[in-house]
């Protein structure tokens, strides 16, 4: 029981603030689950960037993947199914000095929560959003997800999925995300680069990760992706070319691209929200003391 | 007590609200106490709309039952509203727009035909200027000094092109002078008495209260009648340093509010019942994760989309039961703008001290009607304590430390040594999730029980800290009205009417609907004799709540669910049946 654990914490000094590492909670995922690589890549990216753990907030929704914040030593908010994005946006606007990372599943982000995702991308909120896309609902024991392929047999579609899958990368491009990437849990080093660059990106950074569910998705497995993925950076793709990014995003079959599809520099929502120019909201003065003149407009 | 009421009616798009507001604001600047009601439909053009401005020497609490001057921009206005004119009342109209004969109205009503279109044509081809001529004639009859109406018109056009102001001043003067040639001012007109009062809606008072209480983040999706909270704060966003976010939907509103609150900002969101319903899962999360947030529900007549521009108190059960499972909440229900200001301030304070959602329930009538307020009634001197109170020590921080009050020390991201996870799943004191691999094992069962009790214990403290019921009027009156929210205004005016008839009554009103301290409530009812519960919904939701909490029954009820506000004469009539 965590309750009996009264672990002393390391002393802090301004210069030597602790960096994000593993928490004392061990991941509860099935052995072999793709999500282990994702948490490892986030940990390594944050270590590489040396962001103090006190300044990192990892926000998630509900799903196997959404348990991720518990496994790292940063701050975290483990919210409702589908509401990862609005909580993360609220945290950013409440204190834009923080590094905010959203994490969750394909159901959380592209099913129940897809409305929020589109709007967050068009706003260009400075967030890094990492989805563990296993093309299935893991936590609810294997139903179809918005990214399950046509024909895929799941518990809710025993004779096969009869709707077209949503493509997260083209959705992100169309919605105005300013950093759009796709990683694979089978290549943690590459994924770490994508996440680290995403965290450094000024704006909405979207990293969709092929993160196989070894228990409920017997089609889109590690092997499936190992045989198919190729890296955009080795294929002469120009990530400043939106049209090319769209074309690459539509590729699915024998060859499936991973890497950085698109990146562009644009003002963030926080840049354009003038109230935030005075510093993080959480530290700004508040109240109406001494502002009685404000009542004149009601005369 | 001298009073005078003006009603203006016409079609949506005619500018009825701005005519009515000009008259209401003029009265208020004369130092009179004003109640202004804007009645409209959920369409932008066409449809019948009207504005009612009631002015009095003393305090008036609602729109009242009658009018003395009716400015009719169309024939329908006469047909619908002439019957509320008191004997000696006047209908102002333009015979070029529609004919009206003395036989069309009762014999005690005067007609004042004013050539408003003809006056307008002197200045411009834009017929909207007829309104200024009509305002002028109305102002004369209502005893409004010409300089007062000129200033109100000038202020309302603000920095617009100079011609518009000049034309309006000219046309209003012409209308004023025209009326002057036709007869004396209305005998009920009240002379100017300083100083000017403030005129504000319940929504404006809530917006102001939020700002005064330290709100730094308002997130809202438009929905009548809550929208003008966002409008006011958006207009003042930069000056006051408050971020105003129009969200993509109310699911986002509540979750964004929670995120910002978790980050250390006082936050609010507002909607009407439909949007509130969408927020309910998020509200439960705020209860579970112990994140303070203030949520306003400005109710319209439901269910479903219902009557967007009509009033009702039908959302109480929604607020009481909002969200799956059980979590601590307080529900405050202001009855007028000053109380809306004060209870919004209280809501922020309670939400923060108890780290849980506090809900403010209003309705269309309070949200959008305008009422006179004295400057001294609005206190900006609200203490705003720092949120950053927890210091790291050598022990691992327990965000959900089990305490006697149920409230745990709250730390924020950015603070070193206090890292933790806030969460929607059941958890231990550290914020460790007990919903997955630990669920059901004996130690986790004990944690669940303990944390449930910790959170729900806040209700005990809340019940002691929320604004208690208030008794108004003579303590031993033979009849006690029981009311909450906007109907309180009409009850107060009904009490005055009954008093004039020699019937003493009093009022037990509830600024807090939940949680109630049953002992306090029972002791207040110990002295009452007959009661009449006045509530704006079909089933008497508050009566049910009071009975559940205290065992007290309400055999006499006046329930209203026609979308319209309570009128004093209706309450008087019902009281006389009961007495
Ligand atoms: C409002 C709501 N609806 C449904 C659920 C049940 N639920 C929990 S997780 C989940 C889907 C999870 O799938 P995904 O987001 O892809 O995460 P994964 O488990 O695959 O990592 C669902 C439907 C819920 N918790 N809340
Ligand atoms: S069910 Fe699938 S997604 Fe969930 S932990 Fe197991 S492997 Fe991972
Ligand atoms: Mg999934």
PDB file of N, CA and C in Angstrom, chain A residues 146-206:
ATOM      1  N   UNK A 146     -11.759   4.017 -33.524  1.00  0.00           N
ATOM      2  CA  UNK A 146     -11.860   4.803 -34.765  1.00  0.00           C
ATOM      3  C   UNK A 146     -10.725   4.522 -35.735  1.00  0.00           C
ATOM      4  N   UNK A 147      -9.616   3.942 -35.270  1.00  0.00           N
ATOM      5  CA  UNK A 147      -8.509   3.654 -36.191  1.00  0.00           C
ATOM      6  C   UNK A 147      -8.429   2.165 -36.551  1.00  0.00           C
ATOM      7  N   UNK A 148      -9.376   1.361 -36.062  1.00  0.00           N
ATOM      8  CA  UNK A 148      -9.402  -0.051 -36.490  1.00  0.00           C
ATOM      9  C   UNK A 148      -9.640  -0.078 -37.995  1.00  0.00           C
ATOM     10  N   UNK A 149      -8.927  -0.958 -38.684  1.00  0.00           N
ATOM     11  CA  UNK A 149      -9.054  -1.012 -40.139  1.00  0.00           C
ATOM     12  C   UNK A 149     -10.344  -1.718 -40.543  1.00  0.00           C
ATOM     13  N   UNK A 150     -10.832  -1.377 -41.713  1.00  0.00           N
ATOM     14  CA  UNK A 150     -11.992  -2.030 -42.308  1.00  0.00           C
ATOM     15  C   UNK A 150     -11.788  -3.551 -42.277  1.00  0.00           C
ATOM     16  N   UNK A 151     -12.779  -4.278 -41.827  1.00  0.00           N
ATOM     17  CA  UNK A 151     -12.687  -5.738 -41.824  1.00  0.00           C
ATOM     18  C   UNK A 151     -12.140  -6.319 -40.530  1.00  0.00           C
ATOM     19  N   UNK A 152     -11.552  -5.470 -39.695  1.00  0.00           N
ATOM     20  CA  UNK A 152     -10.954  -5.982 -38.445  1.00  0.00           C
ATOM     21  C   UNK A 152     -12.024  -6.590 -37.542  1.00  0.00           C
ATOM     22  N   UNK A 153     -11.752  -7.804 -37.057  1.00  0.00           N
ATOM     23  CA  UNK A 153     -12.704  -8.460 -36.162  1.00  0.00           C
ATOM     24  C   UNK A 153     -12.360  -8.106 -34.720  1.00  0.00           C
ATOM     25  N   UNK A 154     -13.342  -7.583 -34.030  1.00  0.00           N
ATOM     26  CA  UNK A 154     -13.152  -7.272 -32.608  1.00  0.00           C
ATOM     27  C   UNK A 154     -14.387  -7.781 -31.880  1.00  0.00           C
ATOM     28  N   UNK A 155     -14.405  -7.615 -30.549  1.00  0.00           N
ATOM     29  CA  UNK A 155     -15.560  -8.105 -29.802  1.00  0.00           C
ATOM     30  C   UNK A 155     -16.852  -7.383 -30.190  1.00  0.00           C
ATOM     31  N   UNK A 156     -16.730  -6.130 -30.584  1.00  0.00           N
ATOM     32  CA  UNK A 156     -17.947  -5.397 -30.956  1.00  0.00           C
ATOM     33  C   UNK A 156     -18.247  -5.527 -32.448  1.00  0.00           C
ATOM     34  N   UNK A 157     -17.286  -6.076 -33.190  1.00  0.00           N
ATOM     35  CA  UNK A 157     -17.479  -6.260 -34.636  1.00  0.00           C
ATOM     36  C   UNK A 157     -17.045  -7.686 -35.007  1.00  0.00           C
ATOM     37  N   UNK A 158     -17.770  -8.680 -34.512  1.00  0.00           N
ATOM     38  CA  UNK A 158     -17.307 -10.061 -34.719  1.00  0.00           C
ATOM     39  C   UNK A 158     -17.216 -10.451 -36.184  1.00  0.00           C
ATOM     40  N   UNK A 159     -17.955  -9.762 -37.042  1.00  0.00           N
ATOM     41  CA  UNK A 159     -17.837 -10.102 -38.459  1.00  0.00           C
ATOM     42  C   UNK A 159     -16.991  -9.076 -39.204  1.00  0.00           C
ATOM     43  N   UNK A 160     -16.334  -8.243 -38.478  1.00  0.00           N
ATOM     44  CA  UNK A 160     -15.427  -7.287 -39.114  1.00  0.00           C
ATOM     45  C   UNK A 160     -15.977  -5.868 -39.118  1.00  0.00           C
ATOM     46  N   UNK A 161     -15.060  -4.911 -38.976  1.00  0.00           N
ATOM     47  CA  UNK A 161     -15.422  -3.482 -38.978  1.00  0.00           C
ATOM     48  C   UNK A 161     -15.957  -3.102 -40.355  1.00  0.00           C
ATOM     49  N   UNK A 162     -17.060  -2.372 -40.408  1.00  0.00           N
ATOM     50  CA  UNK A 162     -17.627  -1.968 -41.705  1.00  0.00           C
ATOM     51  C   UNK A 162     -17.606  -0.452 -41.896  1.00  0.00           C
ATOM     52  N   UNK A 163     -16.741   0.234 -41.144  1.00  0.00           N
ATOM     53  CA  UNK A 163     -16.589   1.679 -41.413  1.00  0.00           C
ATOM     54  C   UNK A 163     -15.124   1.982 -41.708  1.00  0.00           C
ATOM     55  N   UNK A 164     -14.924   3.087 -42.408  1.00  0.00           N
ATOM     56  CA  UNK A 164     -13.561   3.465 -42.743  1.00  0.00           C
ATOM     57  C   UNK A 164     -12.834   3.992 -41.523  1.00  0.00           C
ATOM     58  N   UNK A 165     -11.556   3.689 -41.415  1.00  0.00           N
ATOM     59  CA  UNK A 165     -10.814   4.221 -40.278  1.00  0.00           C
ATOM     60  C   UNK A 165     -10.528   5.707 -40.461  1.00  0.00           C
ATOM     61  N   UNK A 166     -10.370   6.362 -39.353  1.00  0.00           N
ATOM     62  CA  UNK A 166      -9.955   7.759 -39.373  1.00  0.00           C
ATOM     63  C   UNK A 166      -8.433   7.777 -39.436  1.00  0.00           C
ATOM     64  N   UNK A 167      -7.890   8.688 -40.196  1.00  0.00           N
ATOM     65  CA  UNK A 167      -6.425   8.775 -40.203  1.00  0.00           C
ATOM     66  C   UNK A 167      -5.974   9.957 -39.363  1.00  0.00           C
ATOM     67  N   UNK A 168      -5.361   9.685 -38.220  1.00  0.00           N
ATOM     68  CA  UNK A 168      -4.995  10.764 -37.297  1.00  0.00           C
ATOM     69  C   UNK A 168      -4.032  11.769 -37.910  1.00  0.00           C
ATOM     70  N   UNK A 169      -3.119  11.299 -38.745  1.00  0.00           N
ATOM     71  CA  UNK A 169      -2.123  12.231 -39.286  1.00  0.00           C
ATOM     72  C   UNK A 169      -2.776  13.206 -40.254  1.00  0.00           C
ATOM     73  N   UNK A 170      -3.590  12.695 -41.189  1.00  0.00           N
ATOM     74  CA  UNK A 170      -4.224  13.660 -42.105  1.00  0.00           C
ATOM     75  C   UNK A 170      -5.216  14.551 -41.375  1.00  0.00           C
ATOM     76  N   UNK A 171      -5.874  13.996 -40.338  1.00  0.00           N
ATOM     77  CA  UNK A 171      -6.777  14.836 -39.534  1.00  0.00           C
ATOM     78  C   UNK A 171      -5.998  15.988 -38.892  1.00  0.00           C
ATOM     79  N   UNK A 172      -4.838  15.667 -38.369  1.00  0.00           N
ATOM     80  CA  UNK A 172      -4.019  16.698 -37.710  1.00  0.00           C
ATOM     81  C   UNK A 172      -3.565  17.747 -38.718  1.00  0.00           C
ATOM     82  N   UNK A 173      -3.174  17.296 -39.899  1.00  0.00           N
ATOM     83  CA  UNK A 173      -2.728  18.242 -40.928  1.00  0.00           C
ATOM     84  C   UNK A 173      -3.877  19.162 -41.326  1.00  0.00           C
ATOM     85  N   UNK A 174      -5.054  18.552 -41.507  1.00  0.00           N
ATOM     86  CA  UNK A 174      -6.213  19.352 -41.924  1.00  0.00           C
ATOM     87  C   UNK A 174      -6.666  20.299 -40.824  1.00  0.00           C
ATOM     88  N   UNK A 175      -6.410  19.913 -39.575  1.00  0.00           N
ATOM     89  CA  UNK A 175      -6.909  20.727 -38.453  1.00  0.00           C
ATOM     90  C   UNK A 175      -5.963  21.858 -38.079  1.00  0.00           C
ATOM     91  N   UNK A 176      -4.790  21.867 -38.684  1.00  0.00           N
ATOM     92  CA  UNK A 176      -3.896  22.996 -38.427  1.00  0.00           C
ATOM     93  C   UNK A 176      -2.833  22.753 -37.379  1.00  0.00           C
ATOM     94  N   UNK A 177      -2.599  21.475 -37.019  1.00  0.00           N
ATOM     95  CA  UNK A 177      -1.496  21.204 -36.098  1.00  0.00           C
ATOM     96  C   UNK A 177      -0.201  21.674 -36.741  1.00  0.00           C
ATOM     97  N   UNK A 178       0.700  22.219 -35.938  1.00  0.00           N
ATOM     98  CA  UNK A 178       1.912  22.800 -36.525  1.00  0.00           C
ATOM     99  C   UNK A 178       3.116  21.874 -36.405  1.00  0.00           C
ATOM    100  N   UNK A 179       2.915  20.709 -35.786  1.00  0.00           N
ATOM    101  CA  UNK A 179       3.972  19.686 -35.737  1.00  0.00           C
ATOM    102  C   UNK A 179       3.245  18.353 -35.755  1.00  0.00           C
ATOM    103  N   UNK A 180       3.437  17.593 -36.820  1.00  0.00           N
ATOM    104  CA  UNK A 180       2.688  16.347 -36.980  1.00  0.00           C
ATOM    105  C   UNK A 180       3.664  15.209 -37.241  1.00  0.00           C
ATOM    106  N   UNK A 181       3.657  14.242 -36.328  1.00  0.00           N
ATOM    107  CA  UNK A 181       4.618  13.148 -36.459  1.00  0.00           C
ATOM    108  C   UNK A 181       3.950  11.829 -36.140  1.00  0.00           C
ATOM    109  N   UNK A 182       4.602  10.754 -36.565  1.00  0.00           N
ATOM    110  CA  UNK A 182       4.113   9.428 -36.226  1.00  0.00           C
ATOM    111  C   UNK A 182       5.310   8.580 -35.805  1.00  0.00           C
ATOM    112  N   UNK A 183       5.154   7.902 -34.676  1.00  0.00           N
ATOM    113  CA  UNK A 183       6.236   7.050 -34.193  1.00  0.00           C
ATOM    114  C   UNK A 183       5.773   5.616 -34.079  1.00  0.00           C
ATOM    115  N   UNK A 184       6.702   4.795 -33.640  1.00  0.00           N
ATOM    116  CA  UNK A 184       6.413   3.369 -33.514  1.00  0.00           C
ATOM    117  C   UNK A 184       7.079   2.879 -32.232  1.00  0.00           C
ATOM    118  N   UNK A 185       6.307   2.173 -31.422  1.00  0.00           N
ATOM    119  CA  UNK A 185       6.838   1.672 -30.153  1.00  0.00           C
ATOM    120  C   UNK A 185       8.008   0.715 -30.364  1.00  0.00           C
ATOM    121  N   UNK A 186       8.141   0.178 -31.555  1.00  0.00           N
ATOM    122  CA  UNK A 186       9.245  -0.724 -31.838  1.00  0.00           C
ATOM    123  C   UNK A 186      10.554   0.014 -32.101  1.00  0.00           C
ATOM    124  N   UNK A 187      10.529   1.354 -32.093  1.00  0.00           N
ATOM    125  CA  UNK A 187      11.762   2.123 -32.311  1.00  0.00           C
ATOM    126  C   UNK A 187      11.785   3.287 -31.313  1.00  0.00           C
ATOM    127  N   UNK A 188      12.228   2.961 -30.088  1.00  0.00           N
ATOM    128  CA  UNK A 188      12.144   3.939 -28.990  1.00  0.00           C
ATOM    129  C   UNK A 188      13.059   5.127 -29.229  1.00  0.00           C
ATOM    130  N   UNK A 189      14.197   4.877 -29.838  1.00  0.00           N
ATOM    131  CA  UNK A 189      15.136   5.986 -30.037  1.00  0.00           C
ATOM    132  C   UNK A 189      14.522   7.021 -30.990  1.00  0.00           C
ATOM    133  N   UNK A 190      13.977   6.530 -32.068  1.00  0.00           N
ATOM    134  CA  UNK A 190      13.322   7.405 -33.049  1.00  0.00           C
ATOM    135  C   UNK A 190      12.132   8.125 -32.411  1.00  0.00           C
ATOM    136  N   UNK A 191      11.353   7.373 -31.638  1.00  0.00           N
ATOM    137  CA  UNK A 191      10.186   7.952 -30.970  1.00  0.00           C
ATOM    138  C   UNK A 191      10.606   9.039 -29.980  1.00  0.00           C
ATOM    139  N   UNK A 192      11.694   8.789 -29.272  1.00  0.00           N
ATOM    140  CA  UNK A 192      12.188   9.780 -28.310  1.00  0.00           C
ATOM    141  C   UNK A 192      12.540  11.081 -29.026  1.00  0.00           C
ATOM    142  N   UNK A 193      13.160  10.959 -30.190  1.00  0.00           N
ATOM    143  CA  UNK A 193      13.488  12.171 -30.958  1.00  0.00           C
ATOM    144  C   UNK A 193      12.218  12.936 -31.334  1.00  0.00           C
ATOM    145  N   UNK A 194      11.227  12.180 -31.797  1.00  0.00           N
ATOM    146  CA  UNK A 194       9.979  12.840 -32.219  1.00  0.00           C
ATOM    147  C   UNK A 194       9.319  13.547 -31.033  1.00  0.00           C
ATOM    148  N   UNK A 195       9.317  12.886 -29.861  1.00  0.00           N
ATOM    149  CA  UNK A 195       8.675  13.475 -28.683  1.00  0.00           C
ATOM    150  C   UNK A 195       9.479  14.683 -28.192  1.00  0.00           C
ATOM    151  N   UNK A 196      10.796  14.525 -28.136  1.00  0.00           N
ATOM    152  CA  UNK A 196      11.633  15.634 -27.647  1.00  0.00           C
ATOM    153  C   UNK A 196      11.484  16.854 -28.555  1.00  0.00           C
ATOM    154  N   UNK A 197      11.506  16.624 -29.861  1.00  0.00           N
ATOM    155  CA  UNK A 197      11.339  17.753 -30.786  1.00  0.00           C
ATOM    156  C   UNK A 197       9.939  18.351 -30.660  1.00  0.00           C
ATOM    157  N   UNK A 198       8.977  17.482 -30.401  1.00  0.00           N
ATOM    158  CA  UNK A 198       7.602  17.950 -30.201  1.00  0.00           C
ATOM    159  C   UNK A 198       7.506  18.843 -28.967  1.00  0.00           C
ATOM    160  N   UNK A 199       8.158  18.440 -27.905  1.00  0.00           N
ATOM    161  CA  UNK A 199       8.110  19.243 -26.674  1.00  0.00           C
ATOM    162  C   UNK A 199       8.763  20.600 -26.908  1.00  0.00           C
ATOM    163  N   UNK A 200       9.799  20.600 -27.727  1.00  0.00           N
ATOM    164  CA  UNK A 200      10.474  21.873 -27.993  1.00  0.00           C
ATOM    165  C   UNK A 200       9.730  22.726 -29.008  1.00  0.00           C
ATOM    166  N   UNK A 201       8.835  22.094 -29.760  1.00  0.00           N
ATOM    167  CA  UNK A 201       8.122  22.824 -30.806  1.00  0.00           C
ATOM    168  C   UNK A 201       7.227  23.894 -30.190  1.00  0.00           C
ATOM    169  N   UNK A 202       7.189  25.043 -30.848  1.00  0.00           N
ATOM    170  CA  UNK A 202       6.371  26.159 -30.367  1.00  0.00           C
ATOM    171  C   UNK A 202       4.986  26.015 -31.017  1.00  0.00           C
ATOM    172  N   UNK A 203       4.082  25.290 -30.333  1.00  0.00           N
ATOM    173  CA  UNK A 203       2.748  25.110 -30.883  1.00  0.00           C
ATOM    174  C   UNK A 203       2.259  23.697 -30.616  1.00  0.00           C
ATOM    175  N   UNK A 204       1.162  23.338 -31.281  1.00  0.00           N
ATOM    176  CA  UNK A 204       0.573  22.023 -31.030  1.00  0.00           C
ATOM    177  C   UNK A 204       1.398  20.948 -31.724  1.00  0.00           C
ATOM    178  N   UNK A 205       1.986  20.074 -30.930  1.00  0.00           N
ATOM    179  CA  UNK A 205       2.799  18.986 -31.477  1.00  0.00           C
ATOM    180  C   UNK A 205       2.050  17.682 -31.284  1.00  0.00           C
ATOM    181  N   UNK A 206       1.769  17.044 -32.404  1.00  0.00           N
ATOM    182  CA  UNK A 206       0.984  15.811 -32.370  1.00  0.00           C
ATOM    183  C   UNK A 206       1.885  14.643 -32.750  1.00  0.00           C
TER     184      UNK A 206
END
